[in-house]
XYZ file of C-alpha atoms in Angstrom:
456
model
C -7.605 39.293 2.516
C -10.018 36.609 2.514
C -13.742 37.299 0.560
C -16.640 37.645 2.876
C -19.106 34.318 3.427
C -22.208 34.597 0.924
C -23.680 32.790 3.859
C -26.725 34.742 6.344
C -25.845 33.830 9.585
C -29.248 31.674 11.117
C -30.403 29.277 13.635
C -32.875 26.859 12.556
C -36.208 26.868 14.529
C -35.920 23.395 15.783
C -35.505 21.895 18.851
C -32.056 21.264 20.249
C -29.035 23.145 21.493
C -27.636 25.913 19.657
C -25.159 23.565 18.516
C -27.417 21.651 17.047
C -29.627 24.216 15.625
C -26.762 25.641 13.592
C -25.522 22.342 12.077
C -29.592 22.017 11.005
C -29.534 25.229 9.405
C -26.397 25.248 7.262
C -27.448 21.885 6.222
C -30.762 22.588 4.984
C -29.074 25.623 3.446
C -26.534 23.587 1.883
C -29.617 21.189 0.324
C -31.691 23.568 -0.506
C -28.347 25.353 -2.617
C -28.421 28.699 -0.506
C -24.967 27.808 0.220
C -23.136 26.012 -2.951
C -20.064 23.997 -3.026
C -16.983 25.982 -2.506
C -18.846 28.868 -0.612
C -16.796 30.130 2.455
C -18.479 30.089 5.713
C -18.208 32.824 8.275
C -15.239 32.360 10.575
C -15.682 30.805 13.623
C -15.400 34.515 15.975
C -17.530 36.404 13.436
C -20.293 33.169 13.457
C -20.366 33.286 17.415
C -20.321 37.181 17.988
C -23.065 37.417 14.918
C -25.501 34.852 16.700
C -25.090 35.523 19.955
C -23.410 31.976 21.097
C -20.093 31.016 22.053
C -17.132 30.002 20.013
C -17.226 26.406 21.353
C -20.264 26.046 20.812
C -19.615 27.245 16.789
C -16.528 24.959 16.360
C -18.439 22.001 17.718
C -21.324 22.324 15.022
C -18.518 23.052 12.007
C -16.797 19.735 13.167
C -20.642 18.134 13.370
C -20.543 19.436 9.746
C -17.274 17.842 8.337
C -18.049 14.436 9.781
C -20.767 14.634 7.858
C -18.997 15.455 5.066
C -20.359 18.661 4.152
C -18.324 20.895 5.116
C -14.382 21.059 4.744
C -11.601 22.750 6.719
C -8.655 24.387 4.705
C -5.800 25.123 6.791
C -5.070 28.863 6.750
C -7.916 29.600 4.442
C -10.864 28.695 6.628
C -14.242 26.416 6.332
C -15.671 25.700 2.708
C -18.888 23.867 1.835
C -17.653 20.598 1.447
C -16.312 18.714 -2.111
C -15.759 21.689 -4.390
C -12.406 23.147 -3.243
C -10.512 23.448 -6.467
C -7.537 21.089 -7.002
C -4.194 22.357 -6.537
C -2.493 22.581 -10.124
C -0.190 19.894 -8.964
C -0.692 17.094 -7.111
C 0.959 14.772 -3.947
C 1.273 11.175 -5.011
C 1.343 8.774 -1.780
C -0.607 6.449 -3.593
C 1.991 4.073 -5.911
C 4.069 2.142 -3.225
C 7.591 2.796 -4.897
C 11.173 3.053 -2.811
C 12.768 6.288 -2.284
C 15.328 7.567 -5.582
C 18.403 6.540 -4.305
C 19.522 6.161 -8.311
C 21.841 9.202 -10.027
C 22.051 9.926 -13.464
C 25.963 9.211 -13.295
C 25.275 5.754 -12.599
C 22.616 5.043 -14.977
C 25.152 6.648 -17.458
C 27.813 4.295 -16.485
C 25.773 1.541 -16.312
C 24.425 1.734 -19.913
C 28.136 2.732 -21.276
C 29.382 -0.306 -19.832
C 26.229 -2.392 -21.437
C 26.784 -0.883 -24.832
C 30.274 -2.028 -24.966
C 28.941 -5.070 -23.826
C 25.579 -5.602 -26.190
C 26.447 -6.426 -29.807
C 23.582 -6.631 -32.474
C 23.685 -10.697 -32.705
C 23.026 -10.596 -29.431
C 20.414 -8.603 -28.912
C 18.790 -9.831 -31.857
C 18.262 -13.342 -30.756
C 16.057 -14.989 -28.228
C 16.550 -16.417 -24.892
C 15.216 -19.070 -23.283
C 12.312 -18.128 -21.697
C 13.133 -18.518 -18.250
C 16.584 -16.769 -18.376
C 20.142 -17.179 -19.624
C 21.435 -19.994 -16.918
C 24.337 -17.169 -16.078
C 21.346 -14.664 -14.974
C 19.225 -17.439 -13.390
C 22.294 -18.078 -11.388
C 22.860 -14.688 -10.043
C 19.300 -14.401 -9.586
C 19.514 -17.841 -7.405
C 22.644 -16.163 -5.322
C 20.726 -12.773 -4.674
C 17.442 -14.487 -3.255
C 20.429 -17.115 -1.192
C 20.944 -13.335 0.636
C 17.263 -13.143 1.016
C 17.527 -16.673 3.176
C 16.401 -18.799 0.607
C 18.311 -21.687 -0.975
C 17.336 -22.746 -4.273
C 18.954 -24.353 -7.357
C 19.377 -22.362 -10.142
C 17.246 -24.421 -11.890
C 14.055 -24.104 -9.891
C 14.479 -19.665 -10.633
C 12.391 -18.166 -12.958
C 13.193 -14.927 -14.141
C 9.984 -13.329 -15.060
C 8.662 -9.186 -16.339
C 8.940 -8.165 -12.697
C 7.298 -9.721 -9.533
C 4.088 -9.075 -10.893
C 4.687 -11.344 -13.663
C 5.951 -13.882 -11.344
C 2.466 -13.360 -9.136
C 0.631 -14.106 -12.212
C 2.603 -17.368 -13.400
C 2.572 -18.669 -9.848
C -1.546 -18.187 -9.624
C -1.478 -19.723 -13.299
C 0.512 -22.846 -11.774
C -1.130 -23.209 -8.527
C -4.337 -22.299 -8.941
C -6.752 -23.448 -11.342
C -9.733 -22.059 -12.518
C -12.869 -22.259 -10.289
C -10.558 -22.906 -7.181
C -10.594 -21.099 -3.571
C -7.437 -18.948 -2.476
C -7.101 -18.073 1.045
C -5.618 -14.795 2.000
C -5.433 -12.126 4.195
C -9.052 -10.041 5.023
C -6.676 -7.128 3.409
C -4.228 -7.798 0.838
C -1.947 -6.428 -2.496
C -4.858 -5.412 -4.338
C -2.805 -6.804 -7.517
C -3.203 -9.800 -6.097
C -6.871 -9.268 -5.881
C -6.721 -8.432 -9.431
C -5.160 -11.557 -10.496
C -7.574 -13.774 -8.620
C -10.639 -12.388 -10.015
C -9.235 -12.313 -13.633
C -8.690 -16.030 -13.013
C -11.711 -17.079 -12.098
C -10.679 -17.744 -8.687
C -12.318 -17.576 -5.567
C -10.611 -14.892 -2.968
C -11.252 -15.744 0.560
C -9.507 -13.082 3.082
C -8.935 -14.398 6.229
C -8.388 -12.446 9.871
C -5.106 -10.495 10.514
C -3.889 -8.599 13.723
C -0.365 -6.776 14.238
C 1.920 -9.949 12.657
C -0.050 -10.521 9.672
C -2.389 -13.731 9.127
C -4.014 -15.373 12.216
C -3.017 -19.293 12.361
C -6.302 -19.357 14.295
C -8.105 -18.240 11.242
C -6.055 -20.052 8.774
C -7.006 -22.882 10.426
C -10.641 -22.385 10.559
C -10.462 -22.080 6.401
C -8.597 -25.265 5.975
C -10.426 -27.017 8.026
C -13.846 -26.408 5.853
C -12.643 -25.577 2.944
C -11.199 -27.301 0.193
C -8.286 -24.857 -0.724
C -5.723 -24.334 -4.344
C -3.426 -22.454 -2.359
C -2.390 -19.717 0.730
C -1.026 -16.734 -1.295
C 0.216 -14.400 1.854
C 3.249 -11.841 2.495
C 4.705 -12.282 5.895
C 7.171 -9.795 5.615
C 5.824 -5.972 5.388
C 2.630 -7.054 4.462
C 0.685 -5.034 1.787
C -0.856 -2.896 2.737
C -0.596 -3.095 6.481
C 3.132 -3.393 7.024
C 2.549 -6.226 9.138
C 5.699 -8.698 9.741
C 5.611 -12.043 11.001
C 7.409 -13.375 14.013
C 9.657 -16.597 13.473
C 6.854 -18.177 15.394
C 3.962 -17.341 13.261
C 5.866 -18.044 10.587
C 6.226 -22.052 11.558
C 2.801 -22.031 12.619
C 1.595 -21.232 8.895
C 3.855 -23.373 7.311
C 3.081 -26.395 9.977
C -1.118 -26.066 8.963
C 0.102 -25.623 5.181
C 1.925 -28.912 5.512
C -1.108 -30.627 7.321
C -3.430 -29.655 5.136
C -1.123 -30.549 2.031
C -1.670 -26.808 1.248
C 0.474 -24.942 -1.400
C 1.629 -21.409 -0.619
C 2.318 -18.749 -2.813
C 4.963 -16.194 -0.514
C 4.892 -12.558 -1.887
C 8.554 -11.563 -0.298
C 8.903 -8.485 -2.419
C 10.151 -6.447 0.507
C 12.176 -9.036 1.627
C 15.366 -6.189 2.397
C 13.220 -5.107 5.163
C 13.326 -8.539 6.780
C 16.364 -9.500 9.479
C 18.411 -12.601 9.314
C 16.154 -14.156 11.960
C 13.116 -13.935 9.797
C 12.858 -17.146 7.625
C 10.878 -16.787 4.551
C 8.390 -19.503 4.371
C 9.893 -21.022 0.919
C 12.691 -21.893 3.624
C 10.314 -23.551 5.903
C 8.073 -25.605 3.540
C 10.407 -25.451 0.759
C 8.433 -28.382 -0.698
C 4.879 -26.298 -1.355
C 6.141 -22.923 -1.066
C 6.030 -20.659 -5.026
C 8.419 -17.798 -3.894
C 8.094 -14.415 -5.635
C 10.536 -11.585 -5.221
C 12.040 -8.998 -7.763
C 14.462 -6.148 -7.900
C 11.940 -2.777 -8.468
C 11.431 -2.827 -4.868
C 14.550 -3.190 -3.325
C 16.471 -1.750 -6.089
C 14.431 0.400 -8.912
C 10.845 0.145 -10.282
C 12.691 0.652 -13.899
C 14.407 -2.487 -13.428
C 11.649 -4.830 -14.458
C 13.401 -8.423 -13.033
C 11.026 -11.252 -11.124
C 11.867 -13.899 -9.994
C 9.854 -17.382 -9.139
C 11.305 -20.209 -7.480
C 9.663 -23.080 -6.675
C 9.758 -26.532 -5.931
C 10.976 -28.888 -9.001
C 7.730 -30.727 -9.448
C 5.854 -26.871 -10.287
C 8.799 -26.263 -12.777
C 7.299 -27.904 -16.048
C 3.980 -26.202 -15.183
C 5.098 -23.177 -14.484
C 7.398 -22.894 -17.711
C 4.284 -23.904 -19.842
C 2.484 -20.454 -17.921
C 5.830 -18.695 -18.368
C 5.668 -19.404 -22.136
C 2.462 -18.315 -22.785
C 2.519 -14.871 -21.299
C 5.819 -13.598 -22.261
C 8.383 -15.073 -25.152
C 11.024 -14.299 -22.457
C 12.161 -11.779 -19.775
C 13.785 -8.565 -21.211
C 17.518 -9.117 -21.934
C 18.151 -5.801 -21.285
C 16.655 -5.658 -17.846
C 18.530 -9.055 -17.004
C 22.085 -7.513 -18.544
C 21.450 -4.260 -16.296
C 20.734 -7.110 -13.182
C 23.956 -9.041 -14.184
C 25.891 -5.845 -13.952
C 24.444 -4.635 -10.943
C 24.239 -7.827 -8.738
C 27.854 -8.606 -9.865
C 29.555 -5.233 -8.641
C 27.660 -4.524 -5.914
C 25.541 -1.836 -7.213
C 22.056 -3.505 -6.263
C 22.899 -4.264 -2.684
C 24.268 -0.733 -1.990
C 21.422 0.988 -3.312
C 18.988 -1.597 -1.071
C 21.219 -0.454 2.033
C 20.266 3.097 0.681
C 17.098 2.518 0.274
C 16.361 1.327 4.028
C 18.213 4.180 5.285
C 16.410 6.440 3.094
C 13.399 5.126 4.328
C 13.819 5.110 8.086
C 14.236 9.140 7.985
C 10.792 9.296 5.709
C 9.155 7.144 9.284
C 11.024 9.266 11.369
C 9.488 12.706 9.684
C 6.052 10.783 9.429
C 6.345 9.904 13.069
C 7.210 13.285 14.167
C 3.946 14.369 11.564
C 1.043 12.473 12.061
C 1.052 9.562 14.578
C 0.527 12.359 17.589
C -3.025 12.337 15.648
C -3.904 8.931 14.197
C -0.942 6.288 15.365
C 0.419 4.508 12.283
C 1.348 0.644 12.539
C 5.123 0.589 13.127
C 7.085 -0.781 10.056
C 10.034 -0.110 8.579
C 9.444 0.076 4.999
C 8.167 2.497 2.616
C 4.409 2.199 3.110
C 2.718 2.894 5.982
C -1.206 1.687 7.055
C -3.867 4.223 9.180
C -6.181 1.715 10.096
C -10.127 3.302 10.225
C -13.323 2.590 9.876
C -13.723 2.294 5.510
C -16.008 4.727 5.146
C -13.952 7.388 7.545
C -10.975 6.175 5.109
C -12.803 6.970 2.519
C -13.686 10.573 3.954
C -10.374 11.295 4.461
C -8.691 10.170 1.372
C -11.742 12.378 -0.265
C -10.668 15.593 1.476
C -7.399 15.050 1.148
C -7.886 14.415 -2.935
C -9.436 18.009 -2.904
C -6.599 19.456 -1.409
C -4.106 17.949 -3.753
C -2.840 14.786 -1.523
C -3.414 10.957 -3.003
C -3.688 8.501 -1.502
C -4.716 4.281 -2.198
C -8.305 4.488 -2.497
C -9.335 2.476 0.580
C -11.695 -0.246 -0.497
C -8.934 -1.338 -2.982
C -6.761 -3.502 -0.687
C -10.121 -4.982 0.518
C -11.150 -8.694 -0.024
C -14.403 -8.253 0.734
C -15.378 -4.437 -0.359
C -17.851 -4.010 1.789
C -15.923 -4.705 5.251
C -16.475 -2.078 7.213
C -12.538 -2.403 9.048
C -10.188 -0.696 6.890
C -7.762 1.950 6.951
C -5.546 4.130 4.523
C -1.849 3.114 3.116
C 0.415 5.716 2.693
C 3.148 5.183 0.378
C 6.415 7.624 1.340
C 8.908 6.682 -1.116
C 7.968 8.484 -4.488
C 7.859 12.061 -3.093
C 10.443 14.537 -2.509
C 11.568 14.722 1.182
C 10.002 18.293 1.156
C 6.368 17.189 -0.402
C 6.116 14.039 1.731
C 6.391 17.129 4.557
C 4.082 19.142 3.512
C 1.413 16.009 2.226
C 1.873 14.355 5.764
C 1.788 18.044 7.459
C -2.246 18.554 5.700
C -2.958 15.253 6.329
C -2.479 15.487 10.155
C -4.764 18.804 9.773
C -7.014 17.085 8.105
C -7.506 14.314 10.778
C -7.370 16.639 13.841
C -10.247 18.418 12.576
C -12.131 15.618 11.981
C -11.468 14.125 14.987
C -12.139 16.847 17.402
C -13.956 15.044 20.609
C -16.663 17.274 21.983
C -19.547 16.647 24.593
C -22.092 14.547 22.926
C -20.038 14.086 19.624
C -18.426 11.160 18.530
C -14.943 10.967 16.834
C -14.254 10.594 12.618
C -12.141 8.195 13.495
């Protein structure tokens, strides 16, 4: 049985509607601390028959309330001053943008059996060169060949993860001081990188493929430029992918403007045959960066950088100076895995994993607040910011996390946002019942009534 509201039914003695008269009492009540956070209200029946309105009349001044953020709906539990509804004693992670466990203990097991009869102390006790054992750079060379790129062994750099490989590539083709174009919403560890660099971030417009040529074009035109650091396929955070079209129209104003890109293909299993990465179409200014703990494991810390041969030397010296070398042990478990087939069978898993998470999100939430179509493991809810950052505020009360909206943002105080969801790290059953309160969450919000304007 639910408790009682400490709450004395009132209307205020303004003018207005009764609508409005009851959103301006329970809000000066809430100021003036009649009505603390984590009270219960009165039900929405018991509110209407107690002042002598109608129902709709209560449900549109609660839903006044939680747009204003201070009130907040709890599904099958009722309406709570806003902010102070405890925490649940666990939590739903949809924030960290990992792939669905497709891994078993047996084969981790075998796999580090086989590498212990492999490993022998003299080996393990000696350095590598810092760029890879030429066996490992090879394989590396022959997996990103699968992601449609061709590249000499040579010009492969296996790095601490992709990451890693972001970092050395910014290092190489980006100095200090200089301008970066990107997209207006980005991987906010590319963000990161930039500002720790001393470089200047510049997003640029995106719609449903990803960059806009239109505003790439703009920027190179006025701008003196290090680099174009962009991910056409699944972009992060908005899951946009680029046509073969758009694709040759970024490379062509790259190759105008003697431009150097910087392609983050980290979800490049997501991409079809058709889709040509851009290090295939200016191969000759293009710093590729992929790596295995997206379309394999996140434990399996391999990046990779290939890049033209005259950013080699450069990007060795960078290489060098933030790691001694990439960890033999990751680069033995990549060996063993790219060379029996392990790693592409668990990336075939992985997409079919991850097209019944889109189909239970689908079936979830879009009827509410349509998702961009993708068809990898993170999803974006485009929004206003600051409804984003309502939402991903009630939904951190209730035990659901999400990316905290202004991360992904170039420019933190753009007003266009929206909310990734990552679906990969939860159980099947959570990712149900996260997706199931977040749909509550935005229906309530979003409630349209005479006069009233939508959350989102």
């Amino acid at each position: 049985m639910h408790l009682a509201s400490p709450w004395k039914p009132r209307l205020s003695a303004t003018d207005g509607g009764p609508a409005e008269r009851l959103v301006t009492a329970l809000a000066e009540d809430i100021a003036d601390g009649v009505l603390t956070r984590g009270d219960r209200l009165p039900p929405h029946r018991e509110l209407a028959y107690q002042l002598g309105i109608g129902l709709g009349t209560v449900t549109k001044a609660y839903a006044t309330l939680e747009r204003r953020g201070l009130v907040q709906s709890v599904r099958g539990r009722g309406m709570f001053v806003a902010g102070l509804t405890p925490r649940p004693a666990t939590v739903i992670d949809l924030s960290v943008n990992t792939p669905p466990q497709t891994l078993d203990d047996r084969l981790m097991a075998a796999t580090l059996s086989a590498m212990a009869r492999r490993l022998d102390a003299g080996t393990f006790g000696a350095f590598t060169p810092a760029a890879g054992r030429p066996e490992h750079r090879a394989l590396a060379a022959k997996w990103l060949a699968g992601q449609r790129v061709e590249i000499s062994p040579e010009c492969v750099l296996l790095c601490n993860g992709a990451q890693h490989a972001l970092a050395v590539a910014f290092a190489t083709a980006c100095p200090p001081g200089s301008t970066i174009l990107t997209e207006a919403t980005t991987y906010p560890g590319a963000i990161m990188l930039a500002r720790q660099s001393g470089c200047r971030l510049v997003g640029l417009a995106l719609d449903g493929e990803g960059l806009r040529p239109d505003a790439l074009e703009r920027a190179l035109a006025s701008t003196t430029v290090a680099a174009l650091y962009v991910t056409p396929t699944l972009h992060n955070p908005t899951g946009a992918t680029m046509s073969i079209a758009r694709r040759r129209d970024i490379a062509r104003l790259c190759r105008h403007y003697d431009v150097t890109i910087i392609e983050d293909d980290v979800y490049s299993i997501f991409a079809t045959p058709s889709l040509s990465p851009l290090a295939s179409l200016a191969p000759e200014r293009t710093l590729y960066v992929s790596g295995l703990s997206k379309s394999v494991s996140p434990g399996l810390r391999v990046g990779m950088l290939a890049l033209p041969q005259r950013f080699l030397e450069p990007a060795l010296s960078r290489l060098q100076a933030t790691c001694t070398m990439a960890s033999p042990l990751a680069a033995m478990i990549m060996e063993q895995w790219l060379t029996d087939g392990t790693a592409q069978s668990v990336a075939a898993s992985i997409r079919l994993e991850t097209a019944k998470r889109h189909a239970l999100m689908n079936s979830l939430l879009t009827p509410d607040l349509p998702a961009r179509a993708v068809n990898g493991f993170h999803v974006w809810l485009p929004m206003p910011t600051e409804a984003a950052e309502r939402l991903a505020s009630s939904a951190a009360a209730l035990g659901v996390i999400v990316t905290p909206p202004r991360l992904p943002l170039v420019d933190p105080s753009a007003t266009d946002g929206g909310i990734r969801l990552c679906l990969g790290s939860p159980s099947v059953d959570k990712l149900k019942e996260a997706l199931s309160l977040l749909a509550s969450l935005v229906n309530a919000s979003g409630q349209r009534h005479p006069g009233d304007q939508p959350l989102f």
